[in-house]
Amino acid sequence: MTLPVTIIMIEDDEGHARLIERNIRRSGVNNEIVSFTNGTEAMKHMFGADGSGLAQKGNALLILLDLNLPDMSGIDILKQIKENKYLKASPVVVLTTTDDSQEIKRCYELGCNVYITKPVNYENFANAIRQLGLFFSVIQVPPAAS
């Protein structure tokens, strides 16, 4: 039996967050989406009160990460997730406006699983998210390490 996957969305633009959630739902994905508008709150949730990540042990997480956050860098969040023994197997999808080739390369080197540049055009953005939702409906996500 596979565990239900919780989608952690770290996106400071509330308009983008609503668009992302709405179009993931339109693609048929009904998983719980836990939304954060800043890195600090997301990190507290994922890493727990003690900061170890043990709070997520056995949970299956899929993380949607914007790189441009008001309080910390998405790169730093990605790095900490991929260095944590409990969270490192959780897929991280970077979903950001940054299309700099060096930034993309750095994210992949740090362990991001998918890097998507947000299209500027609304309809293209909505379509990209629906396709991402279809991708979510077929991928397998491992539980956090025990």
mmCIF file of C-alpha atoms in Angstrom:
data_model
loop_
_atom_site.group_PDB
_atom_site.id
_atom_site.type_symbol
_atom_site.label_atom_id
_atom_site.label_comp_id
_atom_site.label_asym_id
_atom_site.label_seq_id
_atom_site.Cartn_x
_atom_site.Cartn_y
_atom_site.Cartn_z
ATOM 1 C CA MET A 1 0.000 0.000 0.000
ATOM 2 C CA THR A 2 1.316 3.430 -0.871
ATOM 3 C CA LEU A 3 1.164 6.297 1.564
ATOM 4 C CA PRO A 4 -0.861 9.373 0.683
ATOM 5 C CA VAL A 5 1.538 12.051 -0.565
ATOM 6 C CA THR A 6 1.330 15.488 1.009
ATOM 7 C CA ILE A 7 2.271 18.341 -1.299
ATOM 8 C CA ILE A 8 4.216 21.096 0.462
ATOM 9 C CA MET A 9 3.929 24.319 -1.543
ATOM 10 C CA ILE A 10 6.364 27.121 -0.676
ATOM 11 C CA GLU A 11 5.225 30.103 -2.763
ATOM 12 C CA ASP A 12 5.154 33.721 -1.565
ATOM 13 C CA ASP A 13 2.939 35.030 -4.401
ATOM 14 C CA GLU A 14 -0.598 34.197 -3.270
ATOM 15 C CA GLY A 15 -1.954 34.626 -6.814
ATOM 16 C CA HIS A 16 0.546 32.065 -8.092
ATOM 17 C CA ALA A 17 -0.247 29.767 -5.158
ATOM 18 C CA ARG A 18 -3.997 29.845 -5.959
ATOM 19 C CA LEU A 19 -3.302 29.262 -9.651
ATOM 20 C CA ILE A 20 -0.982 26.357 -8.866
ATOM 21 C CA GLU A 21 -3.437 24.688 -6.499
ATOM 22 C CA ARG A 22 -6.451 25.222 -8.792
ATOM 23 C CA ASN A 23 -4.680 23.724 -11.799
ATOM 24 C CA ILE A 24 -3.232 20.805 -9.853
ATOM 25 C CA ARG A 25 -6.805 20.043 -8.758
ATOM 26 C CA ARG A 26 -8.064 20.379 -12.352
ATOM 27 C CA SER A 27 -5.615 17.672 -13.373
ATOM 28 C CA GLY A 28 -7.299 15.299 -10.915
ATOM 29 C CA VAL A 29 -4.796 15.424 -8.040
ATOM 30 C CA ASN A 30 -6.666 15.496 -4.715
ATOM 31 C CA ASN A 31 -3.727 15.141 -2.341
ATOM 32 C CA GLU A 32 -3.473 17.420 0.661
ATOM 33 C CA ILE A 33 -1.637 20.644 -0.207
ATOM 34 C CA VAL A 34 0.000 22.455 2.710
ATOM 35 C CA SER A 35 0.843 25.984 1.613
ATOM 36 C CA PHE A 36 3.483 28.353 2.989
ATOM 37 C CA THR A 37 4.204 31.935 1.934
ATOM 38 C CA ASN A 38 7.696 32.013 3.444
ATOM 39 C CA GLY A 39 10.615 29.704 4.010
ATOM 40 C CA THR A 40 10.738 30.071 7.787
ATOM 41 C CA GLU A 41 7.278 28.585 8.384
ATOM 42 C CA ALA A 42 7.825 25.874 5.757
ATOM 43 C CA MET A 43 11.115 24.859 7.386
ATOM 44 C CA LYS A 44 9.478 24.704 10.839
ATOM 45 C CA HIS A 45 6.788 22.435 9.411
ATOM 46 C CA MET A 46 9.143 20.139 7.488
ATOM 47 C CA PHE A 47 11.956 19.941 10.028
ATOM 48 C CA GLY A 48 9.827 19.999 13.202
ATOM 49 C CA ALA A 49 10.383 21.805 16.481
ATOM 50 C CA ASP A 50 13.787 20.198 17.045
ATOM 51 C CA GLY A 51 14.971 20.942 13.489
ATOM 52 C CA SER A 52 15.963 17.324 12.830
ATOM 53 C CA GLY A 53 13.340 16.393 10.234
ATOM 54 C CA LEU A 54 12.324 13.403 12.378
ATOM 55 C CA ALA A 55 8.801 14.898 12.504
ATOM 56 C CA GLN A 56 8.355 13.742 8.871
ATOM 57 C CA LYS A 57 9.626 10.186 9.424
ATOM 58 C CA GLY A 58 7.418 7.820 7.429
ATOM 59 C CA ASN A 59 5.519 10.643 5.659
ATOM 60 C CA ALA A 60 5.557 10.946 1.871
ATOM 61 C CA LEU A 61 6.166 14.547 0.824
ATOM 62 C CA LEU A 62 6.411 16.226 -2.545
ATOM 63 C CA ILE A 63 7.791 19.751 -2.296
ATOM 64 C CA LEU A 64 6.960 22.619 -4.670
ATOM 65 C CA LEU A 65 9.582 25.289 -4.080
ATOM 66 C CA ASP A 66 9.798 28.868 -5.309
ATOM 67 C CA LEU A 67 13.377 30.175 -5.207
ATOM 68 C CA ASN A 68 12.499 33.832 -4.620
ATOM 69 C CA LEU A 69 11.105 34.034 -1.108
ATOM 70 C CA PRO A 70 10.892 37.103 1.155
ATOM 71 C CA ASP A 71 12.804 35.674 4.109
ATOM 72 C CA MET A 72 15.294 33.157 2.743
ATOM 73 C CA SER A 73 16.620 31.663 -0.443
ATOM 74 C CA GLY A 74 14.866 28.679 -1.969
ATOM 75 C CA ILE A 75 18.361 27.389 -2.782
ATOM 76 C CA ASP A 76 19.105 27.240 0.964
ATOM 77 C CA ILE A 77 15.853 25.365 1.586
ATOM 78 C CA LEU A 78 16.646 22.888 -1.197
ATOM 79 C CA LYS A 79 20.145 22.338 0.187
ATOM 80 C CA GLN A 80 18.858 21.677 3.717
ATOM 81 C CA ILE A 81 16.165 19.264 2.472
ATOM 82 C CA LYS A 82 18.637 17.261 0.407
ATOM 83 C CA GLU A 83 21.182 17.145 3.256
ATOM 84 C CA ASN A 84 18.625 15.865 5.783
ATOM 85 C CA LYS A 85 18.517 12.102 6.282
ATOM 86 C CA TYR A 86 14.731 12.075 6.721
ATOM 87 C CA LEU A 87 13.788 14.432 3.881
ATOM 88 C CA LYS A 88 16.442 13.884 1.201
ATOM 89 C CA ALA A 89 14.385 11.319 -0.753
ATOM 90 C CA SER A 90 11.401 13.688 -0.990
ATOM 91 C CA PRO A 91 11.031 14.971 -4.562
ATOM 92 C CA VAL A 92 11.568 18.713 -4.896
ATOM 93 C CA VAL A 93 10.037 20.559 -7.842
ATOM 94 C CA VAL A 94 11.506 24.037 -8.231
ATOM 95 C CA LEU A 95 8.801 26.263 -9.690
ATOM 96 C CA THR A 96 10.129 29.782 -10.170
ATOM 97 C CA THR A 97 10.430 32.761 -12.504
ATOM 98 C CA THR A 98 14.235 32.433 -12.571
ATOM 99 C CA ASP A 99 15.489 31.022 -15.868
ATOM 100 C CA ASP A 100 19.204 31.664 -15.366
ATOM 101 C CA SER A 101 21.157 28.636 -16.632
ATOM 102 C CA GLN A 102 23.630 28.785 -13.721
ATOM 103 C CA GLU A 103 20.777 28.796 -11.196
ATOM 104 C CA ILE A 104 19.114 25.844 -12.949
ATOM 105 C CA LYS A 105 22.401 23.908 -12.953
ATOM 106 C CA ARG A 106 22.953 24.680 -9.264
ATOM 107 C CA CYS A 107 19.475 23.433 -8.325
ATOM 108 C CA TYR A 108 20.029 20.138 -10.124
ATOM 109 C CA GLU A 109 23.475 19.769 -8.535
ATOM 110 C CA LEU A 110 21.876 20.266 -5.118
ATOM 111 C CA GLY A 111 19.325 17.537 -5.853
ATOM 112 C CA CYS A 112 16.167 19.141 -7.202
ATOM 113 C CA ASN A 113 14.167 16.600 -9.195
ATOM 114 C CA VAL A 114 12.407 18.959 -11.603
ATOM 115 C CA TYR A 115 13.040 22.620 -12.457
ATOM 116 C CA ILE A 116 10.186 24.537 -14.070
ATOM 117 C CA THR A 117 10.335 28.179 -15.107
ATOM 118 C CA LYS A 118 6.954 29.822 -14.581
ATOM 119 C CA PRO A 119 5.628 31.063 -17.927
ATOM 120 C CA VAL A 120 4.748 34.775 -17.908
ATOM 121 C CA ASN A 121 1.525 34.242 -19.887
ATOM 122 C CA TYR A 122 -1.405 33.225 -17.619
ATOM 123 C CA GLU A 123 -2.775 30.511 -19.920
ATOM 124 C CA ASN A 124 0.675 28.999 -20.484
ATOM 125 C CA PHE A 125 1.286 29.021 -16.722
ATOM 126 C CA ALA A 126 -2.069 27.341 -16.024
ATOM 127 C CA ASN A 127 -1.375 24.724 -18.704
ATOM 128 C CA ALA A 128 2.125 24.010 -17.324
ATOM 129 C CA ILE A 129 0.660 23.432 -13.848
ATOM 130 C CA ARG A 130 -2.055 21.102 -15.183
ATOM 131 C CA GLN A 131 0.667 19.070 -16.881
ATOM 132 C CA LEU A 132 2.624 19.060 -13.626
ATOM 133 C CA GLY A 133 -0.507 17.757 -11.878
ATOM 134 C CA LEU A 134 -0.718 14.905 -14.381
ATOM 135 C CA PHE A 135 2.933 14.141 -13.626
ATOM 136 C CA PHE A 136 2.121 14.105 -9.881
ATOM 137 C CA SER A 137 -0.672 11.618 -10.464
ATOM 138 C CA VAL A 138 1.725 8.972 -11.818
ATOM 139 C CA ILE A 139 4.996 9.384 -9.897
ATOM 140 C CA GLN A 140 5.889 7.279 -6.864
ATOM 141 C CA VAL A 141 7.079 9.138 -3.771
ATOM 142 C CA PRO A 142 9.026 7.309 -1.041
ATOM 143 C CA PRO A 143 8.275 7.914 2.640
ATOM 144 C CA ALA A 144 10.801 9.903 4.659
ATOM 145 C CA ALA A 145 13.570 7.621 5.952
ATOM 146 C CA SER A 146 13.188 5.717 9.178
#
